[in-house]
CSV table of C-alpha atoms in Angstrom, one decimal:
chain,number,residue,atom,x,y,z
A,1311,MET,CA,105.6,-57.2,148.3
A,1312,ILE,CA,106.4,-60.8,147.2
A,1313,SER,CA,108.5,-62.8,149.7
A,1314,GLY,CA,108.2,-66.0,148.0
A,1315,ILE,CA,107.6,-67.7,144.4
A,1316,GLY,CA,107.1,-71.3,143.8
A,1317,ALA,CA,106.1,-73.6,140.7
A,1318,ASP,CA,106.2,-77.2,140.0
A,1319,ILE,CA,105.0,-79.3,137.0
A,1320,GLU,CA,104.0,-83.1,136.8
A,1321,LEU,CA,103.7,-85.6,134.2
A,1322,ILE,CA,100.5,-87.2,134.9
A,1323,THR,CA,101.3,-90.3,133.8
A,1324,ARG,CA,104.4,-90.8,135.8
A,1325,PHE,CA,102.1,-89.3,138.6
A,1326,LYS,CA,99.8,-92.2,138.3
A,1327,LYS,CA,102.5,-94.7,138.7
A,1328,LYS,CA,104.0,-92.9,141.7
A,1329,PHE,CA,100.8,-92.9,143.5
A,1330,ALA,CA,99.2,-96.4,142.8
A,1331,ASN,CA,100.1,-96.9,146.7
A,1332,LYS,CA,96.8,-95.7,148.7
A,1333,ARG,CA,99.3,-95.0,151.7
A,1334,PHE,CA,101.2,-92.5,150.1
A,1335,PHE,CA,97.5,-90.6,149.5
A,1336,GLU,CA,97.2,-90.8,153.0
A,1337,LEU,CA,100.7,-89.3,153.7
A,1338,ILE,CA,100.6,-86.4,151.0
A,1339,PHE,CA,96.5,-85.4,151.4
A,1340,THR,CA,94.3,-84.4,153.8
A,1341,GLU,CA,91.2,-86.0,154.0
A,1342,ARG,CA,89.0,-82.9,152.6
A,1343,GLU,CA,91.6,-83.2,149.5
A,1344,ARG,CA,91.1,-86.7,149.1
A,1345,ASP,CA,87.4,-86.1,149.4
A,1346,TYR,CA,87.4,-83.6,146.8
A,1347,CYS,CA,89.6,-85.2,144.3
A,1348,GLU,CA,87.8,-88.6,144.6
A,1349,LYS,CA,84.8,-86.8,143.5
A,1350,LYS,CA,86.1,-85.7,140.0
A,1351,LYS,CA,85.7,-87.6,136.9
A,1352,GLU,CA,89.6,-88.3,136.9
A,1353,PRO,CA,90.7,-88.2,140.5
A,1354,ILE,CA,94.6,-88.4,139.7
A,1355,ILE,CA,94.3,-85.3,137.4
A,1356,SER,CA,93.2,-83.2,140.6
A,1357,TYR,CA,95.7,-85.1,142.7
A,1358,ALA,CA,98.8,-84.0,140.6
A,1359,GLY,CA,97.3,-80.5,140.4
A,1360,LYS,CA,97.4,-80.5,144.3
A,1361,PHE,CA,100.5,-82.2,144.7
A,1362,CYS,CA,102.4,-79.4,142.4
A,1363,ALA,CA,100.3,-76.4,144.5
A,1364,LYS,CA,101.8,-78.0,147.7
A,1365,GLU,CA,105.4,-78.4,146.1
A,1366,SER,CA,104.9,-74.9,144.9
A,1367,VAL,CA,104.1,-73.6,148.5
A,1368,ILE,CA,107.2,-75.4,149.8
A,1369,LYS,CA,109.3,-73.9,147.2
A,1370,ALA,CA,107.9,-70.6,148.1
A,1371,PHE,CA,108.4,-70.7,151.4
A,1372,GLY,CA,112.1,-72.0,151.1
A,1373,LYS,CA,112.0,-73.8,154.4
A,1374,LYS,CA,110.9,-77.0,155.4
A,1375,ILE,CA,107.1,-77.4,155.7
A,1376,PHE,CA,105.2,-80.7,155.8
A,1377,PHE,CA,102.7,-81.7,152.8
A,1378,LYS,CA,100.2,-82.6,155.5
A,1379,GLU,CA,100.5,-79.0,157.1
A,1380,ILE,CA,99.6,-77.5,153.5
A,1381,GLU,CA,95.9,-77.9,152.6
A,1382,ILE,CA,94.8,-76.8,149.0
A,1383,ILE,CA,91.0,-76.6,149.1
A,1384,ASN,CA,88.8,-74.9,146.1
A,1385,ASN,CA,86.5,-72.1,147.3
A,1386,GLN,CA,82.8,-72.0,146.0
A,1387,LYS,CA,84.3,-70.3,142.7
A,1388,GLY,CA,86.3,-73.3,142.1
A,1389,ILE,CA,89.9,-71.0,143.2
A,1390,PRO,CA,92.1,-72.9,145.2
A,1391,GLU,CA,93.1,-71.5,148.5
A,1392,VAL,CA,95.8,-72.5,150.6
A,1393,TYR,CA,95.6,-73.6,154.3
A,1394,ILE,CA,98.8,-74.0,156.7
A,1395,LYS,CA,98.0,-76.2,159.6
A,1396,GLY,CA,94.4,-75.6,159.4
A,1397,LYS,CA,94.2,-72.0,158.8
A,1398,LEU,CA,93.5,-69.8,155.4
A,1399,ASN,CA,96.4,-68.3,154.5
A,1400,LYS,CA,95.4,-65.2,152.4
A,1401,SER,CA,98.8,-64.0,151.8
A,1402,ILE,CA,99.3,-67.0,149.8
A,1403,HIS,CA,98.0,-66.9,146.2
A,1404,CYS,CA,97.7,-70.1,144.0
A,1405,SER,CA,96.9,-71.3,140.5
A,1406,ILE,CA,96.7,-75.1,139.3
A,1407,ALA,CA,96.1,-76.0,135.5
A,1408,HIS,CA,96.0,-79.2,133.8
A,1409,SER,CA,96.6,-79.7,130.3
A,1410,GLY,CA,97.0,-82.9,128.4
A,1411,GLU,CA,99.7,-85.0,130.0
A,1412,TYR,CA,100.8,-82.1,132.8
A,1413,ALA,CA,99.5,-80.9,135.4
A,1414,VAL,CA,101.1,-77.5,136.8
A,1415,ALA,CA,100.9,-74.7,139.7
A,1416,TYR,CA,102.1,-71.7,140.7
A,1417,VAL,CA,102.4,-70.0,144.2
A,1418,ILE,CA,103.2,-66.2,145.1
A,1419,ILE,CA,103.5,-65.4,148.9
A,1420,ASP,CA,102.3,-61.9,149.1
A,1421,LYS,CA,104.0,-60.1,152.5
A,1422,ASN,CA,101.3,-57.6,152.7
A,1423,GLY,CA,98.4,-60.2,152.9
A,1424,ARG,CA,96.6,-59.0,149.7
């Protein structure tokens, strides 16, 4: 049974300006997320996708949860997995996409944990 749905979209060009401050990256993203994004050819695109995923998780929960409590880590197959407070949460399903100037993410929380 679905207990929450969240979606977010970001204009990557606006995101570049918004995230020019290195301190902001440290407040929003975990060290593992930053390491992953920085290894990419265009890190800002990966950052934008992970930011959208975090926003989507917050919307799906429908209650206050902090960015740093949410960690989006891609598994060996490249599929984003959601960790809450350091623990993998298999009941949260996440999809991230990038196309042109946009990054988008969609999250579904499955109450049954499938």
